[in-house]
Tab-separated table of C-alpha atoms and ligand atoms in Angstrom:
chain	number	residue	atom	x	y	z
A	28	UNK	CA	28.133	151.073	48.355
A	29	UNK	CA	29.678	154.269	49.384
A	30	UNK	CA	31.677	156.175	52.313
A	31	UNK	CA	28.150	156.554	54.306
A	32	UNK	CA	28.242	152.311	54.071
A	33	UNK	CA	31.577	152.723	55.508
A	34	UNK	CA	30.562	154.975	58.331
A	35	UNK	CA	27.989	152.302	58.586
A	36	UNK	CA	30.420	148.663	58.514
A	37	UNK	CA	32.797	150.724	61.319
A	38	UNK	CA	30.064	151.393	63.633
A	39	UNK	CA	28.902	147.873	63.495
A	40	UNK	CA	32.078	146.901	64.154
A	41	UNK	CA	32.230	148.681	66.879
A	42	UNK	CA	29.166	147.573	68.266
A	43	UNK	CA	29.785	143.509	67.452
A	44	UNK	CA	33.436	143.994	68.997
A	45	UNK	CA	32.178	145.270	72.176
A	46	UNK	CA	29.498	142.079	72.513
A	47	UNK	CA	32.778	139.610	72.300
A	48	UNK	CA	33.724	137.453	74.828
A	49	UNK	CA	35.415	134.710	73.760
A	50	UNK	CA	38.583	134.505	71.737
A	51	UNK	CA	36.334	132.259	69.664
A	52	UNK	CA	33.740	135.084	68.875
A	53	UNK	CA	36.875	137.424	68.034
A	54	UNK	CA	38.277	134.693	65.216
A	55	UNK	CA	34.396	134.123	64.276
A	56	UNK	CA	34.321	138.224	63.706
A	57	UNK	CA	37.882	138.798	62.327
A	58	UNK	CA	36.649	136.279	59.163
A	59	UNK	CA	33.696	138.490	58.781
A	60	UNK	CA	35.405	141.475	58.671
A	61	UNK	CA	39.109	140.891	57.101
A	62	UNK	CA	38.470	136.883	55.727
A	63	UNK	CA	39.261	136.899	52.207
A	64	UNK	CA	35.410	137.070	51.367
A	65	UNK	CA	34.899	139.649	54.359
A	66	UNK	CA	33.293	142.589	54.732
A	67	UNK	CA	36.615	144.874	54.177
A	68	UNK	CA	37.819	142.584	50.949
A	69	UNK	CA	34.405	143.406	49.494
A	70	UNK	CA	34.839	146.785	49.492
A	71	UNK	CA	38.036	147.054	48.105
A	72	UNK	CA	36.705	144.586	45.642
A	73	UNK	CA	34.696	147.475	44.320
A	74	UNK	CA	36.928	150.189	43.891
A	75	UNK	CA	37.598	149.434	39.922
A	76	UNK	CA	34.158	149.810	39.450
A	77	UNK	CA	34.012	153.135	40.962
A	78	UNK	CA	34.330	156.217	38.797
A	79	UNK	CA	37.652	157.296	38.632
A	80	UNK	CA	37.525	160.538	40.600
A	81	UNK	CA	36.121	158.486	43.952
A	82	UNK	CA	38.673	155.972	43.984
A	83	UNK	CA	41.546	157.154	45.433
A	84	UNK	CA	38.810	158.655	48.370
A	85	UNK	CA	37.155	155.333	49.013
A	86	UNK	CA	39.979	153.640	48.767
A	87	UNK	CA	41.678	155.343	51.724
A	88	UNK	CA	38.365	154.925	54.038
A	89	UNK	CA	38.510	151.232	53.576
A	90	UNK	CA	41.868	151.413	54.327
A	91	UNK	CA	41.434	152.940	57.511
A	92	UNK	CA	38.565	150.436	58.127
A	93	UNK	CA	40.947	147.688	57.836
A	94	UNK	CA	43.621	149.264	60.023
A	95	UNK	CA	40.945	150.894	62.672
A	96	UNK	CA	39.699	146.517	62.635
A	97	UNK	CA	42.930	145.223	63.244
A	98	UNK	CA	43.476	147.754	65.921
A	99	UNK	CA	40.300	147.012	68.122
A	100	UNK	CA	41.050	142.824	67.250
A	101	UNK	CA	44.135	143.228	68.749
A	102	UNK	CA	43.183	145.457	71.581
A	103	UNK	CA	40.404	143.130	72.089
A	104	UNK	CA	42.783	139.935	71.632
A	105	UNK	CA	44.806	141.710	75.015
A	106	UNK	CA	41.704	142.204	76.855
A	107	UNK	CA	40.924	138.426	76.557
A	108	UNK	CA	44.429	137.292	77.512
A	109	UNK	CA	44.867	136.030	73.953
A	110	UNK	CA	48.376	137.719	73.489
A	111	UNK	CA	50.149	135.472	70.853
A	112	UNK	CA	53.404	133.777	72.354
A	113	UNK	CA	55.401	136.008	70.144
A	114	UNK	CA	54.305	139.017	71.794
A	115	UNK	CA	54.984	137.065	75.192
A	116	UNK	CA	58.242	136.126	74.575
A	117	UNK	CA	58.765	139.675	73.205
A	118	UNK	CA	59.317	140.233	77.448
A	119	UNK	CA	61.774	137.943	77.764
A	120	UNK	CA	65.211	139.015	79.166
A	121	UNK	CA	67.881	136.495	78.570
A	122	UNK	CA	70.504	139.169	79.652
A	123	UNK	CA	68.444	138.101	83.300
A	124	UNK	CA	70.797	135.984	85.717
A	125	UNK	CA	69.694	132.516	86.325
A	126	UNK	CA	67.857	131.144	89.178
A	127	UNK	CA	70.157	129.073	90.683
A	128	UNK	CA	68.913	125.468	91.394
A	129	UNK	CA	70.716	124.361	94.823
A	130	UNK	CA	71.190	120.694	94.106
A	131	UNK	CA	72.356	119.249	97.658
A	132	UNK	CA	74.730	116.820	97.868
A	133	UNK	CA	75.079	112.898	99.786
A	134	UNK	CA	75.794	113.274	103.497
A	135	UNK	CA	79.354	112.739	103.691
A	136	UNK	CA	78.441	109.290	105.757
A	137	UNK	CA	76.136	108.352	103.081
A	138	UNK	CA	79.187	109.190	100.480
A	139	UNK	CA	81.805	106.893	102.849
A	140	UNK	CA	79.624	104.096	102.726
A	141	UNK	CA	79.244	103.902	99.586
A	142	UNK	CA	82.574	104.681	99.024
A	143	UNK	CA	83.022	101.358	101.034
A	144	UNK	CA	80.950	99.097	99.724
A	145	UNK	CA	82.222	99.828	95.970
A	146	UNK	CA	85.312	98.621	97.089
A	147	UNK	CA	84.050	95.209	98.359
A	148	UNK	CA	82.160	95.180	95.602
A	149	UNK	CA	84.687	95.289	93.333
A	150	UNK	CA	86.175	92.812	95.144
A	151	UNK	CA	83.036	89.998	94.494
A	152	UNK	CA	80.808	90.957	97.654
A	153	UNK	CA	77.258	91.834	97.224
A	154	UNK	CA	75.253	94.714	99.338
A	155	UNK	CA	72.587	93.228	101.874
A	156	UNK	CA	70.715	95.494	104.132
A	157	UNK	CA	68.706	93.878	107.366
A	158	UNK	CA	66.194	95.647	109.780
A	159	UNK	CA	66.876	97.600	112.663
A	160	UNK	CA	64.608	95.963	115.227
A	161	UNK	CA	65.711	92.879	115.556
A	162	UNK	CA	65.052	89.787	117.291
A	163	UNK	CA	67.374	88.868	120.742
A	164	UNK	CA	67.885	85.213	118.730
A	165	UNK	CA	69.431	87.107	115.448
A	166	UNK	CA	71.228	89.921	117.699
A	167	UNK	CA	72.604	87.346	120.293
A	168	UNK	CA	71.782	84.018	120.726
A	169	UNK	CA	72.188	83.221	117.236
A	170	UNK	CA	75.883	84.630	117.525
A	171	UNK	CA	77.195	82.480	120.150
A	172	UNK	CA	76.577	84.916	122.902
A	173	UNK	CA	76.041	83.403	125.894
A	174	UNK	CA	72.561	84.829	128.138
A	175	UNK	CA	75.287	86.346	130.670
A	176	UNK	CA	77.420	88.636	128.444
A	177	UNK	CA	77.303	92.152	129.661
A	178	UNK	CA	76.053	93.179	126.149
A	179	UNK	CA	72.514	91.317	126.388
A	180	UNK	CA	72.525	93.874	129.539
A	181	UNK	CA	69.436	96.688	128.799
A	182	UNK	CA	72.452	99.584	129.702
A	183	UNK	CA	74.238	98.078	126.492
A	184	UNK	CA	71.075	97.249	124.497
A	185	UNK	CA	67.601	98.750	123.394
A	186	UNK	CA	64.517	96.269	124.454
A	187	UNK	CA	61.770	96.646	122.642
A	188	UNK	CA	58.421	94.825	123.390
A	189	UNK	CA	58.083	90.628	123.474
A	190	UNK	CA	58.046	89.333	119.927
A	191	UNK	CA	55.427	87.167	117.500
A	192	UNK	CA	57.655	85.378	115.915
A	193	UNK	CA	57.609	81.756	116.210
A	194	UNK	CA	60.116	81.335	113.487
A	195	UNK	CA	63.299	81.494	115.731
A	196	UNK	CA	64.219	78.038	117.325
A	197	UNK	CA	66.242	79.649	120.243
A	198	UNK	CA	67.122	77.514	122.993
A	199	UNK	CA	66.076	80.370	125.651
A	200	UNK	CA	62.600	81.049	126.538
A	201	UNK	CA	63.176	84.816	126.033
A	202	UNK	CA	61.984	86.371	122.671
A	203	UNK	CA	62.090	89.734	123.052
A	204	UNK	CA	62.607	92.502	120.151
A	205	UNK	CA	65.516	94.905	120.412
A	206	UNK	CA	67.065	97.445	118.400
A	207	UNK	CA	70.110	96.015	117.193
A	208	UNK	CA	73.339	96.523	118.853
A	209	UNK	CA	75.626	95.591	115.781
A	210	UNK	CA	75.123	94.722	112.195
A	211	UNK	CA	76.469	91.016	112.594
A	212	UNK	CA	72.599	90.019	113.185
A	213	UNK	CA	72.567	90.294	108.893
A	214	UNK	CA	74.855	86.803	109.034
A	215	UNK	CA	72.189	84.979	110.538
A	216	UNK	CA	69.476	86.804	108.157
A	217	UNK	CA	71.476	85.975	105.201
A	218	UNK	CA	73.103	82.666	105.930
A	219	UNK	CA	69.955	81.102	106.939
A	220	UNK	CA	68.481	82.155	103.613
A	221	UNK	CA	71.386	81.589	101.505
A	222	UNK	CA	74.065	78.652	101.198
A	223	UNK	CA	77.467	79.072	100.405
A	224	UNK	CA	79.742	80.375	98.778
A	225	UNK	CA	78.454	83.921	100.122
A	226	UNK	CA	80.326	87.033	99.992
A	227	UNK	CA	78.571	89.999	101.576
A	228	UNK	CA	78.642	93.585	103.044
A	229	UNK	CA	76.492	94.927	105.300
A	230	UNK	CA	75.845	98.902	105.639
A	231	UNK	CA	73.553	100.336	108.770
A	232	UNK	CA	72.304	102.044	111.510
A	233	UNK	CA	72.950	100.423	114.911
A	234	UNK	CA	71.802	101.459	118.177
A	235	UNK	CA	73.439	101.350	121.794
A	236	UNK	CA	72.100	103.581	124.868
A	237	UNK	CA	75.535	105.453	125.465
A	238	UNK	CA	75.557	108.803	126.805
A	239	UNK	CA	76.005	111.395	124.098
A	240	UNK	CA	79.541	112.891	123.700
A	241	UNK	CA	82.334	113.899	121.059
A	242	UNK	CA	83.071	109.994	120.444
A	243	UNK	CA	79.686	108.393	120.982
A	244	UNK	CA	76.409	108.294	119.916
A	245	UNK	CA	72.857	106.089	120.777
A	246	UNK	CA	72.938	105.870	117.132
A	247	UNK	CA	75.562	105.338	114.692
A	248	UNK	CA	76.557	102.953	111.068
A	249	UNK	CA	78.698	100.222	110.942
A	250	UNK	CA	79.762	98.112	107.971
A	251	UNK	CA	79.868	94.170	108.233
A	252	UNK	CA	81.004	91.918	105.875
A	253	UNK	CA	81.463	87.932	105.936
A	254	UNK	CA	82.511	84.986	103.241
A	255	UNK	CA	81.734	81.230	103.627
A	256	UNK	CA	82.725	78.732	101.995
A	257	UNK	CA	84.808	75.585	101.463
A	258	UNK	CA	88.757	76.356	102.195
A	259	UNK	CA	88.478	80.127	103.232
A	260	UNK	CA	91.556	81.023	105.932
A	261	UNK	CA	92.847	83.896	107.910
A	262	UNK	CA	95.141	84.906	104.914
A	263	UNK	CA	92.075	85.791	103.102
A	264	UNK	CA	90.261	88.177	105.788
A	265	UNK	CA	93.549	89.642	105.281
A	266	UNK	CA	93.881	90.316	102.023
A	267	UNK	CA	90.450	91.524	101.300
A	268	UNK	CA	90.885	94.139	104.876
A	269	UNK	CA	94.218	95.411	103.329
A	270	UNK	CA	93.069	95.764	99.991
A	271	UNK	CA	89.755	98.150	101.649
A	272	UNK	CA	92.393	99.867	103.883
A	273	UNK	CA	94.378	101.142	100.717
A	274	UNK	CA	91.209	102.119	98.472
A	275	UNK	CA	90.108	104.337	101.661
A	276	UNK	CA	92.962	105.371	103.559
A	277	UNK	CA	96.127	104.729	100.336
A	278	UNK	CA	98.105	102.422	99.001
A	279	UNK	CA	101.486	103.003	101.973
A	280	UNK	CA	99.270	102.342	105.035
A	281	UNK	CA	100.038	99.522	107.134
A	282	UNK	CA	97.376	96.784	109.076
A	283	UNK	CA	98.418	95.092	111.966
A	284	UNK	CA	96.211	92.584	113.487
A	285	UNK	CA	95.869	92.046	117.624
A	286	UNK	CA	94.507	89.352	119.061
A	287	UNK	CA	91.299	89.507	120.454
A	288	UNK	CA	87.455	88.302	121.493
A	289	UNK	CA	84.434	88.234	120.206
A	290	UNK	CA	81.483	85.065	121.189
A	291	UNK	CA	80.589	85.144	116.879
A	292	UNK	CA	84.329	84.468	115.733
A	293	UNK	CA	87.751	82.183	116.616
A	294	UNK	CA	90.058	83.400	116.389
A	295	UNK	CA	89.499	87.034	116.811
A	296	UNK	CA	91.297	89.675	116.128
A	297	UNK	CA	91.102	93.787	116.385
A	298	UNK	CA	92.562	95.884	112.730
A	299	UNK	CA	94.439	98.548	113.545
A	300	UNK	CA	96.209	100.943	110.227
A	301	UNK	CA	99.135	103.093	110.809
A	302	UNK	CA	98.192	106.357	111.727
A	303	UNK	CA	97.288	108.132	109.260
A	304	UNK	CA	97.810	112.265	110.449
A	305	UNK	CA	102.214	110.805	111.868
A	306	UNK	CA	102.776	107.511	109.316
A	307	UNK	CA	102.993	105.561	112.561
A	308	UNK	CA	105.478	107.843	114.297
A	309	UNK	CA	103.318	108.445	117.309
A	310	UNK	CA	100.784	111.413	117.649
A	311	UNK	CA	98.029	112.873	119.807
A	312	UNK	CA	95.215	111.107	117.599
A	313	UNK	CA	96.836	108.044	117.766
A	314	UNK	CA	97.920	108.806	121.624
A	315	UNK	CA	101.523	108.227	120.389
A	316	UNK	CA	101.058	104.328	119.709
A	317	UNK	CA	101.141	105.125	115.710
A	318	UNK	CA	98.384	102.954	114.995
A	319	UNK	CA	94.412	103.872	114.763
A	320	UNK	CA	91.657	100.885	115.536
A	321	UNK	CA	89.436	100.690	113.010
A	322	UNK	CA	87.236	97.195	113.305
A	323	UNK	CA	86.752	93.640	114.613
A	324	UNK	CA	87.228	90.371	112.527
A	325	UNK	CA	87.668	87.246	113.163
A	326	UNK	CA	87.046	83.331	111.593
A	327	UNK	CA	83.176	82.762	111.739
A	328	UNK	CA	82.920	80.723	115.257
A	329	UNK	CA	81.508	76.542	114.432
A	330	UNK	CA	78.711	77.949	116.547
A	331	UNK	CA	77.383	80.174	114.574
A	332	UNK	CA	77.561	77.946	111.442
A	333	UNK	CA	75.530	75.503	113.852
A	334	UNK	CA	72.539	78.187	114.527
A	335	UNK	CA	72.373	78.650	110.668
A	336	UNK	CA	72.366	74.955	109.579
A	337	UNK	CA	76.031	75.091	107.788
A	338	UNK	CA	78.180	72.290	108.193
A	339	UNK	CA	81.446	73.180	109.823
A	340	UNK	CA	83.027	70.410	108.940
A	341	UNK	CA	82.862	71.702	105.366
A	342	UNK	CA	82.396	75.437	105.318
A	343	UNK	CA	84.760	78.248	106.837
A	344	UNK	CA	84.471	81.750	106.977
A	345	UNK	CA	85.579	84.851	108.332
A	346	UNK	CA	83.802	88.579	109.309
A	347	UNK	CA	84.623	91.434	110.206
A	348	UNK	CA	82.762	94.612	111.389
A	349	UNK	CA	83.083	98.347	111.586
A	350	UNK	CA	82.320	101.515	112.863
A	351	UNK	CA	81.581	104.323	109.986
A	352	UNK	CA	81.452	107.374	111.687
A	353	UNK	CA	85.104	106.173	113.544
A	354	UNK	CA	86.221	105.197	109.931
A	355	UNK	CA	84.778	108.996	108.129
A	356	UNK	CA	86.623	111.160	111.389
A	357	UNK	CA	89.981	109.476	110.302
A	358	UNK	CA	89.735	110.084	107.433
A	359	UNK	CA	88.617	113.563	107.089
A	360	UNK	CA	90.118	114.700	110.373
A	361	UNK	CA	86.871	115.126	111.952
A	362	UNK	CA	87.038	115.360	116.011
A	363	UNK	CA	83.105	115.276	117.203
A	364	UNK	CA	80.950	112.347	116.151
A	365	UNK	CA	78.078	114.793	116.826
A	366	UNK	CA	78.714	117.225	114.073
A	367	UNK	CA	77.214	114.332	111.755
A	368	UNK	CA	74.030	114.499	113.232
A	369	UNK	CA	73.082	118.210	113.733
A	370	UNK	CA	72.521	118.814	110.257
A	371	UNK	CA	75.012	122.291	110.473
A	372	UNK	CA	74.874	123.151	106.809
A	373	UNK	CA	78.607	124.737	107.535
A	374	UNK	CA	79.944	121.537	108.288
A	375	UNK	CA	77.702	119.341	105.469
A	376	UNK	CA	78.980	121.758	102.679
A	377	UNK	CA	82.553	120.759	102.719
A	378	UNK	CA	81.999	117.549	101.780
B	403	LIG	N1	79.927	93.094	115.785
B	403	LIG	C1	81.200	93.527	116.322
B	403	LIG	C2	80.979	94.861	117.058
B	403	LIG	O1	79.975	95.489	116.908
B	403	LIG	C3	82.233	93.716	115.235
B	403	LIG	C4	82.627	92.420	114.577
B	403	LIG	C5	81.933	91.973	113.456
B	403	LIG	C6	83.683	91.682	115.071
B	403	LIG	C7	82.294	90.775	112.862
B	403	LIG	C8	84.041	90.494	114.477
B	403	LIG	C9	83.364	90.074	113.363
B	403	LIG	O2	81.840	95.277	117.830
C-alpha cells in the first residue's frame, strides 16, 4: 500500500458517505473505516514495515484520513439528526428563567366547605352528598311539609318532568321531579338507607327561582347536617353549632338561638353569632341588632322519623341547615353573592 491507496480509501469514502441514509449505514461504515480492524487501523498497522524515510510521510496522510473520516461522520451524523445528547444539551441555558406553571387554586366556596365539613368531621360526622334533582316525596312530603306550604309553590321551586320511580310510598298522587330547594332531602336519602346512630353533613348545590341580585341567587350551597339516635337533646345541637361557630368565625363569638318554624323539625329554632365586623355592638351589616343569622336547626320532627321507618319512641335527633355563600360573605367581608359566580379572576385570586 502507498499514498496513491490513500488517495484511493478517501475517495471511496467519499463516495460510500454520500450513499448513507440511515444512522445505521453511518455506524455500519464508521467500523469499516476507524473499527479497530478498519480500513484506517490497517494502514497505520503498516507503517513499521515501511522504509524509514516514508514513514513519517505516510504516516501523516493516514492521519489526515482518519481526521478528514471523523469529520464527514460527524457532519453526516448532523445531517441525519443523530446529534449525540451531549452535543444537545451543549444548548442548554440554565441561566434561562423558568416557565412558570400557574397552579390555580380551590374556589374560595369550595375552600369554606371544606373548611366546614373538617370541622364536623372532627367532631364524628361523616360527608354524604345526594342528587340535585330530586323527587317532590324526598324534597317535601317526606319532610313533613304539608301539599299547601307556599314552598311546594313552582315561584319557590324548580319542576322538572313527572317521575319513574315507583320506589316512593307518598301518600299524594303527585310524583313529580324537581330540583331541590334545600339539602334536607339527604335525611330521607340517608336515613332510609341507614339506621342509627348516624351523624352526617351534607355539602351542595340547591336551587330556588329568585330573581338575581347582590343577596340572591337561582343557585347557591348549603350545608346540612343531622344525628339520630337514642337520648340525643337540644343541648347537643348546641354544642356541636357552637363548637363549628368558633372553628369558622373564633373562639369569643357568641350563638344565640330564636325560636322558630320549620314542617321537618320541633322545636325549631334560627342561629344567629354576634356580629362579627362590631362584637355585637350594633353595625350596618348587622343593621345595628349585633347579631348575624347564619342557619336553621331544630329537633328532627316524629314525622319525619315516621316517613323513614325510625321509631320515635326510641330515636331523637336534631338538624340543622345552612347557607354557604351567606356563611363565606361574613366571613370574608364579601357584599355581592354574585361575585362568586362570574368567575372575575380579580376577585378568585385573593383567596
Ligand atoms: N332546610 C332549611 C332551609 O333550607 C334549613 C334547615 C335544615 C332548618 C335543617 C332546620 C333543620 O331553610
Amino acid at each position: 500500500m502507498s499514498s496513491v491507496d490513500i488517495e484511493a480509501i478517501k475517495n471511496q469514502l467519499g463516495l460510500e458517505i454520500n450513499a448513507v441514509n440511515s444512522s445505521q449505514g453511518l455506524e455500519e461504515l464508521r467500523i469499516k473505516y476507524l473499527g479497530r480492524k478498519g480500513l484506517i487501523s490497517q494502514l497505520t498497522g503498516m507503517i513499521p514495515g515501511l522504509p524509514q524515510e516514508e514513514r513519517a510521510a505516510f504516516g501523516q496522510k493516514a492521519n489526515a484520513l482518519k481526521n478528514k473520516t471523523l469529520s464527514l461522520i460527524e457532519e453526516k451524523q448532523r445531517s441525519l439528526g443523530q446529534v449525540s445528547a451531549v452535543e444537545e444539551f451543549s444548548g442548554l441555558d440554565i441561566g434561562l428563567p423558568a416557565i412558570v406553571q400557574d397552579l390555580g387554586r380551590l374556589h374560595p366556596l369550595t375552600q369554606i366547605i371544606d373548611e366546614i365539613c373538617a370541622v364536623f368531621v372532627r367532631l364524628g360526622f361523616s360527608v354524604v352528598e345526594g342528587p340535585e334533582i330530586e323527587t317532590e316525596y324526598n324534597n317535601f312530603t317526606g319532610l313533613n311539609i304539608p301539599l299547601e306550604h307556599p314552598s311546594r309553590d313552582a315561584f319557590d321551586t324548580f319542576y322538572l318532568k313527572p317521575s319513574n320511580n315507583t320506589n316512593d310510598q307518598r301518600p299524594t298522587t303527585s310524583d313529580r321531579l324537581l330540583l331541590r330547594s334545600h339539602t334536607s332531602p339527604v335525611q330521607i336519602r340517608a336515613m332510609k338507607s341507614q339506621k342509627p346512630p348516624l351523624a352526617v353533613v351534607v355539602p351542595g348545590r340547591v336551587y330556588r327561582p329568585d330573581a338575581v341580585d347582590a343577596s340572591h341567587s337561582f343557585m347557591f350551597h348549603q350545608i346540612e347536617g343531622f344525628m339520630v339516635d337514642k337520648g340525643i337533646r337540644f343541648s347537643d345541637l348546641k354544642g356541636v353549632l357552637e363548637a363549628f361557630a368558633k372553628a369558622v368565625f373564633g373562639e369569643d363569638i357568641k350563638m344565640r338561638f330564636r325560636p322558630h318554624f320549620f314542617p321537618f323539625t320541633e322545636p325549631s329554632a334560627e342561629v344567629d353569632i354576634s356580629c362579627i365586623i362590631c362584637k355585637g355592638k350594633g353595625c350596618s351589616v348587622c343593621g345595628r341588632k349585633g347579631w348575624l343569622e347564619v342557619l336553621g336547626a331544630g329537633m328532627i320532627h316524629p314525622n319525619v322519623f315516621k316517613h323513614v321507618g325510625y321509631n320515635a319512641r326510641e330515636y331523637t335527633g336534631f338538624a340543622f341547615g345552612m347557607g354557604v355563600e351567606r356563611i363565606a360573605m361574613l366571613k370574608y367581608g364579601i357584599n355581592d353573592i354574585r361575585l362568586f359566580f362570574e368567575n372575575d379572576l380579580r376577585f378568585l385570586r385573593q383567596f
